[in-house]
Amino acid sequence: MIRVLVADDQVLIRAGVAALLRAAPDIEVVGEASDGEEAVRLAAEHRPDVILMDIRMPGVSGIAATERILRAAAESGGQAPHVVVLTTFDLDEYVYAALRAGASGFLLKDTPPQRLLSAIATVAGGDMLFAPSVTRRLVEAYAQRLDEPAPEAADGPESLQALTAREREVLRHTAKGLSNPEIAARLVISEATVKTHLNRTMAKLGLCSRAQAVVLAYETGLVTPGAR
């Protein structure tokens, strides 16, 4: 059973999404939040597996709420929820903000119901997910970011020095979009080993999601747009 928290300030959308999820046999809606502040509180109270998070909400935004929720999970040592940003906006700035915050997925609100249910199962399993219309723009946004000055401190290239050669390989393939089974086949190792390397990489770099690992790989130049 996948435990889901729905956060959206528009009551009709929130109620509609929650009703759709409650009709699914393998999903349990553990809470509904009307703003980011309530989402943070309910996430701490119910510890959902997946959070459907609106971006634009009064007070604390969905991006800020995502950062707070994942930071709290990391500090407590508990299992962090997988956040899927659900919005009407597919602007690059929101994609980047969601990725940097640690979101595992980004879907538009016109996503078909079955696609939404599939997305929840996908991120609950530890994979990333993005709406098809966002994918191309996301890669272009990476390219634009690479033309800007590199971030300092933990986001700088020196942060990758803590990784072993194999951990870098796994991170590189992850950033290129390969799934764990595909990485395992490429490197001739087991899926469990891939997961171990990726988990160690995230721990060493202080990351709380696979998405943040991908962002770091591009911004440090470990992977460049168009690389195979």
mmCIF file of C-alpha atoms in Angstrom:
data_model
loop_
_atom_site.group_PDB
_atom_site.id
_atom_site.type_symbol
_atom_site.label_atom_id
_atom_site.label_comp_id
_atom_site.label_asym_id
_atom_site.label_seq_id
_atom_site.Cartn_x
_atom_site.Cartn_y
_atom_site.Cartn_z
ATOM 1 C CA MET A 1 0.000 0.000 0.000
ATOM 2 C CA ILE A 2 1.415 3.406 -1.019
ATOM 3 C CA ARG A 3 0.664 6.153 1.496
ATOM 4 C CA VAL A 4 0.042 9.501 -0.220
ATOM 5 C CA LEU A 5 -0.332 13.089 0.991
ATOM 6 C CA VAL A 6 -2.039 15.590 -1.347
ATOM 7 C CA ALA A 7 -1.119 19.292 -1.034
ATOM 8 C CA ASP A 8 -2.967 21.893 -3.119
ATOM 9 C CA ASP A 9 -4.568 25.198 -2.162
ATOM 10 C CA GLN A 10 -7.445 24.754 -4.653
ATOM 11 C CA VAL A 11 -10.034 22.698 -2.804
ATOM 12 C CA LEU A 12 -11.736 21.259 -5.894
ATOM 13 C CA ILE A 13 -8.456 20.047 -7.367
ATOM 14 C CA ARG A 14 -7.264 18.693 -4.024
ATOM 15 C CA ALA A 15 -10.532 16.883 -3.380
ATOM 16 C CA GLY A 16 -10.662 15.533 -6.939
ATOM 17 C CA VAL A 17 -7.141 14.147 -6.816
ATOM 18 C CA ALA A 18 -7.732 12.651 -3.375
ATOM 19 C CA ALA A 19 -10.962 10.996 -4.566
ATOM 20 C CA LEU A 20 -9.172 9.522 -7.571
ATOM 21 C CA LEU A 21 -6.433 8.106 -5.357
ATOM 22 C CA ARG A 22 -8.866 6.669 -2.821
ATOM 23 C CA ALA A 23 -10.487 4.684 -5.620
ATOM 24 C CA ALA A 24 -7.159 2.991 -6.367
ATOM 25 C CA PRO A 25 -6.769 -0.359 -4.561
ATOM 26 C CA ASP A 26 -3.083 0.071 -3.717
ATOM 27 C CA ILE A 27 -3.109 3.694 -2.511
ATOM 28 C CA GLU A 28 -4.031 5.170 0.853
ATOM 29 C CA VAL A 29 -4.557 8.947 1.150
ATOM 30 C CA VAL A 30 -3.193 9.830 4.583
ATOM 31 C CA GLY A 31 -3.884 13.559 4.435
ATOM 32 C CA GLU A 32 -4.852 16.657 2.465
ATOM 33 C CA ALA A 33 -3.008 19.960 2.902
ATOM 34 C CA SER A 34 -4.261 23.362 1.752
ATOM 35 C CA ASP A 35 -0.853 25.073 1.869
ATOM 36 C CA GLY A 36 2.849 24.395 2.280
ATOM 37 C CA GLU A 37 2.867 24.905 6.038
ATOM 38 C CA GLU A 38 0.137 22.305 6.510
ATOM 39 C CA ALA A 39 1.950 19.954 4.119
ATOM 40 C CA VAL A 40 5.068 20.124 6.304
ATOM 41 C CA ARG A 41 3.028 19.393 9.420
ATOM 42 C CA LEU A 42 1.059 16.514 7.913
ATOM 43 C CA ALA A 43 4.191 14.986 6.383
ATOM 44 C CA ALA A 44 5.812 14.866 9.825
ATOM 45 C CA GLU A 45 2.626 13.475 11.372
ATOM 46 C CA HIS A 46 1.744 10.792 8.812
ATOM 47 C CA ARG A 47 5.113 10.014 7.135
ATOM 48 C CA PRO A 48 3.694 9.403 3.625
ATOM 49 C CA ASP A 49 5.573 7.470 0.970
ATOM 50 C CA VAL A 50 4.637 9.978 -1.744
ATOM 51 C CA ILE A 51 3.553 13.629 -1.632
ATOM 52 C CA LEU A 52 1.703 15.298 -4.521
ATOM 53 C CA MET A 53 2.811 18.898 -4.066
ATOM 54 C CA ASP A 54 1.397 21.993 -5.741
ATOM 55 C CA ILE A 55 3.992 24.700 -6.428
ATOM 56 C CA ARG A 56 2.071 27.947 -6.018
ATOM 57 C CA MET A 57 0.346 28.009 -2.642
ATOM 58 C CA PRO A 58 -0.220 30.864 -0.181
ATOM 59 C CA GLY A 59 2.370 31.349 2.524
ATOM 60 C CA VAL A 60 4.907 28.540 2.253
ATOM 61 C CA SER A 61 5.277 27.488 -1.392
ATOM 62 C CA GLY A 62 5.408 23.900 -2.558
ATOM 63 C CA ILE A 63 9.129 24.259 -3.308
ATOM 64 C CA ALA A 64 9.904 25.572 0.181
ATOM 65 C CA ALA A 65 7.700 22.904 1.745
ATOM 66 C CA THR A 66 9.523 20.190 -0.198
ATOM 67 C CA GLU A 67 12.886 21.469 1.034
ATOM 68 C CA ARG A 68 11.693 21.550 4.640
ATOM 69 C CA ILE A 69 10.107 18.099 4.510
ATOM 70 C CA LEU A 70 13.153 16.412 2.989
ATOM 71 C CA ARG A 71 15.561 18.258 5.268
ATOM 72 C CA ALA A 72 13.582 17.174 8.331
ATOM 73 C CA ALA A 73 13.604 13.561 7.132
ATOM 74 C CA ALA A 74 17.371 13.683 6.584
ATOM 75 C CA GLU A 75 18.010 15.212 10.010
ATOM 76 C CA SER A 76 15.836 12.628 11.751
ATOM 77 C CA GLY A 77 17.388 9.728 9.868
ATOM 78 C CA GLY A 78 13.952 8.572 8.760
ATOM 79 C CA GLN A 79 12.753 7.505 5.328
ATOM 80 C CA ALA A 80 12.221 10.581 3.153
ATOM 81 C CA PRO A 81 8.990 10.774 1.144
ATOM 82 C CA HIS A 82 9.082 10.989 -2.643
ATOM 83 C CA VAL A 83 7.681 14.312 -3.821
ATOM 84 C CA VAL A 84 5.868 14.712 -7.140
ATOM 85 C CA VAL A 85 5.329 18.338 -8.057
ATOM 86 C CA LEU A 86 1.864 18.673 -9.592
ATOM 87 C CA THR A 87 1.276 22.044 -11.256
ATOM 88 C CA THR A 88 -0.275 23.939 -14.140
ATOM 89 C CA PHE A 89 3.080 25.587 -14.825
ATOM 90 C CA ASP A 90 5.817 23.881 -16.851
ATOM 91 C CA LEU A 91 8.305 26.754 -16.757
ATOM 92 C CA ASP A 92 12.013 25.897 -16.572
ATOM 93 C CA GLU A 93 12.482 27.826 -13.338
ATOM 94 C CA TYR A 94 9.947 25.637 -11.604
ATOM 95 C CA VAL A 95 11.539 22.445 -12.947
ATOM 96 C CA TYR A 96 14.905 23.508 -11.591
ATOM 97 C CA ALA A 97 13.509 24.674 -8.278
ATOM 98 C CA ALA A 98 11.701 21.361 -7.845
ATOM 99 C CA LEU A 99 14.806 19.341 -8.719
ATOM 100 C CA ARG A 100 17.033 21.366 -6.427
ATOM 101 C CA ALA A 101 14.530 20.948 -3.610
ATOM 102 C CA GLY A 102 14.697 17.182 -4.079
ATOM 103 C CA ALA A 103 11.445 16.422 -5.920
ATOM 104 C CA SER A 104 11.348 13.034 -7.629
ATOM 105 C CA GLY A 105 8.814 13.996 -10.274
ATOM 106 C CA PHE A 106 7.168 16.859 -12.092
ATOM 107 C CA LEU A 107 3.732 16.484 -13.669
ATOM 108 C CA LEU A 108 1.229 18.936 -15.092
ATOM 109 C CA LYS A 109 -2.299 19.059 -13.731
ATOM 110 C CA ASP A 110 -3.753 18.029 -17.087
ATOM 111 C CA THR A 111 -2.053 14.644 -16.683
ATOM 112 C CA PRO A 112 -4.536 11.786 -17.362
ATOM 113 C CA PRO A 113 -5.679 9.925 -14.210
ATOM 114 C CA GLN A 114 -4.010 6.649 -15.166
ATOM 115 C CA ARG A 115 -0.742 8.474 -15.830
ATOM 116 C CA LEU A 116 -0.910 10.038 -12.370
ATOM 117 C CA LEU A 117 -1.470 6.672 -10.707
ATOM 118 C CA SER A 118 1.428 5.220 -12.671
ATOM 119 C CA ALA A 119 3.610 8.163 -11.659
ATOM 120 C CA ILE A 120 2.928 7.560 -7.982
ATOM 121 C CA ALA A 121 3.951 3.921 -8.323
ATOM 122 C CA THR A 122 7.071 4.943 -10.249
ATOM 123 C CA VAL A 123 8.409 7.423 -7.695
ATOM 124 C CA ALA A 124 7.398 5.198 -4.786
ATOM 125 C CA GLY A 125 9.755 2.620 -6.309
ATOM 126 C CA GLY A 126 12.617 5.112 -6.214
ATOM 127 C CA ASP A 127 12.652 6.288 -9.837
ATOM 128 C CA MET A 128 12.355 9.823 -11.213
ATOM 129 C CA LEU A 129 9.512 10.951 -13.404
ATOM 130 C CA PHE A 130 8.815 14.001 -15.545
ATOM 131 C CA ALA A 131 5.989 15.037 -17.838
ATOM 132 C CA PRO A 132 6.991 14.465 -21.517
ATOM 133 C CA SER A 133 6.471 18.146 -22.338
ATOM 134 C CA VAL A 134 9.044 19.103 -19.706
ATOM 135 C CA THR A 135 11.862 16.724 -20.666
ATOM 136 C CA ARG A 136 13.315 18.657 -23.627
ATOM 137 C CA ARG A 137 13.115 21.981 -21.824
ATOM 138 C CA LEU A 138 14.797 20.438 -18.798
ATOM 139 C CA VAL A 139 17.838 19.404 -20.847
ATOM 140 C CA GLU A 140 18.014 22.859 -22.420
ATOM 141 C CA ALA A 141 17.856 24.400 -18.963
ATOM 142 C CA TYR A 142 20.817 22.268 -17.898
ATOM 143 C CA ALA A 143 22.774 23.568 -20.890
ATOM 144 C CA GLN A 144 22.009 27.151 -19.917
ATOM 145 C CA ARG A 145 23.072 26.532 -16.348
ATOM 146 C CA LEU A 146 26.395 25.113 -17.472
ATOM 147 C CA ASP A 147 27.186 28.474 -19.082
ATOM 148 C CA GLU A 148 26.820 30.180 -15.706
ATOM 149 C CA PRO A 149 29.495 30.344 -12.976
ATOM 150 C CA ALA A 150 29.738 27.071 -11.062
ATOM 151 C CA PRO A 151 28.084 27.017 -7.620
ATOM 152 C CA GLU A 152 30.350 27.256 -4.605
ATOM 153 C CA ALA A 153 30.849 25.000 -1.608
ATOM 154 C CA ALA A 154 29.021 21.667 -1.617
ATOM 155 C CA ASP A 155 27.778 22.158 -5.155
ATOM 156 C CA GLY A 156 31.262 22.584 -6.583
ATOM 157 C CA PRO A 157 33.250 19.950 -8.506
ATOM 158 C CA GLU A 158 35.443 19.315 -5.457
ATOM 159 C CA SER A 159 32.485 17.657 -3.774
ATOM 160 C CA LEU A 160 32.795 14.715 -6.167
ATOM 161 C CA GLN A 161 36.287 13.938 -4.881
ATOM 162 C CA ALA A 162 34.693 12.013 -2.028
ATOM 163 C CA LEU A 163 33.288 9.454 -4.471
ATOM 164 C CA THR A 164 34.991 6.257 -5.579
ATOM 165 C CA ALA A 165 35.499 5.629 -9.292
ATOM 166 C CA ARG A 166 32.590 3.193 -9.357
ATOM 167 C CA GLU A 167 30.310 5.616 -7.511
ATOM 168 C CA ARG A 168 31.106 8.240 -10.139
ATOM 169 C CA GLU A 169 30.252 5.772 -12.875
ATOM 170 C CA VAL A 170 26.897 4.985 -11.302
ATOM 171 C CA LEU A 171 26.172 8.688 -10.800
ATOM 172 C CA ARG A 172 27.113 9.441 -14.411
ATOM 173 C CA HIS A 173 24.790 6.781 -15.794
ATOM 174 C CA THR A 174 22.013 7.859 -13.429
ATOM 175 C CA ALA A 175 22.309 11.428 -14.702
ATOM 176 C CA LYS A 176 22.112 10.188 -18.297
ATOM 177 C CA GLY A 177 18.687 8.767 -17.507
ATOM 178 C CA LEU A 178 19.498 5.060 -17.176
ATOM 179 C CA SER A 179 17.406 2.978 -14.787
ATOM 180 C CA ASN A 180 19.005 0.792 -12.115
ATOM 181 C CA PRO A 181 18.586 -2.378 -14.241
ATOM 182 C CA GLU A 182 20.163 -0.605 -17.235
ATOM 183 C CA ILE A 183 23.090 0.614 -15.131
ATOM 184 C CA ALA A 184 23.574 -2.870 -13.738
ATOM 185 C CA ALA A 185 23.707 -4.332 -17.244
ATOM 186 C CA ARG A 186 26.068 -1.620 -18.480
ATOM 187 C CA LEU A 187 28.521 -2.088 -15.590
ATOM 188 C CA VAL A 188 27.994 -5.849 -15.248
ATOM 189 C CA ILE A 189 26.973 -5.636 -11.596
ATOM 190 C CA SER A 190 23.760 -6.450 -9.708
ATOM 191 C CA GLU A 191 20.876 -4.032 -9.224
ATOM 192 C CA ALA A 192 21.455 -4.242 -5.488
ATOM 193 C CA THR A 193 25.042 -3.086 -5.997
ATOM 194 C CA VAL A 194 23.845 -0.171 -8.128
ATOM 195 C CA LYS A 195 21.470 0.885 -5.357
ATOM 196 C CA THR A 196 24.240 0.580 -2.781
ATOM 197 C CA HIS A 197 26.608 2.781 -4.805
ATOM 198 C CA LEU A 198 23.898 5.381 -5.417
ATOM 199 C CA ASN A 199 22.850 5.452 -1.755
ATOM 200 C CA ARG A 200 26.474 5.895 -0.663
ATOM 201 C CA THR A 201 26.921 8.656 -3.245
ATOM 202 C CA MET A 202 23.901 10.538 -1.955
ATOM 203 C CA ALA A 203 25.048 10.129 1.647
ATOM 204 C CA LYS A 204 28.556 11.420 0.855
ATOM 205 C CA LEU A 205 27.213 14.415 -1.062
ATOM 206 C CA GLY A 206 24.501 15.240 1.457
ATOM 207 C CA LEU A 207 21.696 14.697 -1.053
ATOM 208 C CA CYS A 208 18.192 13.515 -0.211
ATOM 209 C CA SER A 209 16.917 12.440 -3.626
ATOM 210 C CA ARG A 210 17.991 10.859 -6.896
ATOM 211 C CA ALA A 211 16.895 14.060 -8.649
ATOM 212 C CA GLN A 212 19.369 16.159 -6.675
ATOM 213 C CA ALA A 213 22.116 13.730 -7.644
ATOM 214 C CA VAL A 214 21.254 14.248 -11.313
ATOM 215 C CA VAL A 215 21.324 18.035 -10.929
ATOM 216 C CA LEU A 216 24.730 17.877 -9.239
ATOM 217 C CA ALA A 217 26.130 15.605 -11.955
ATOM 218 C CA TYR A 218 25.219 18.141 -14.644
ATOM 219 C CA GLU A 219 26.215 21.254 -12.726
ATOM 220 C CA THR A 220 29.647 19.886 -11.848
ATOM 221 C CA GLY A 221 30.273 18.836 -15.446
ATOM 222 C CA LEU A 222 30.347 15.113 -14.689
ATOM 223 C CA VAL A 223 27.715 14.833 -17.444
ATOM 224 C CA THR A 224 26.982 17.299 -20.226
ATOM 225 C CA PRO A 225 23.770 17.691 -22.263
ATOM 226 C CA GLY A 226 23.715 15.337 -25.211
ATOM 227 C CA ALA A 227 26.298 12.977 -23.728
ATOM 228 C CA ARG A 228 25.751 9.249 -24.314
#
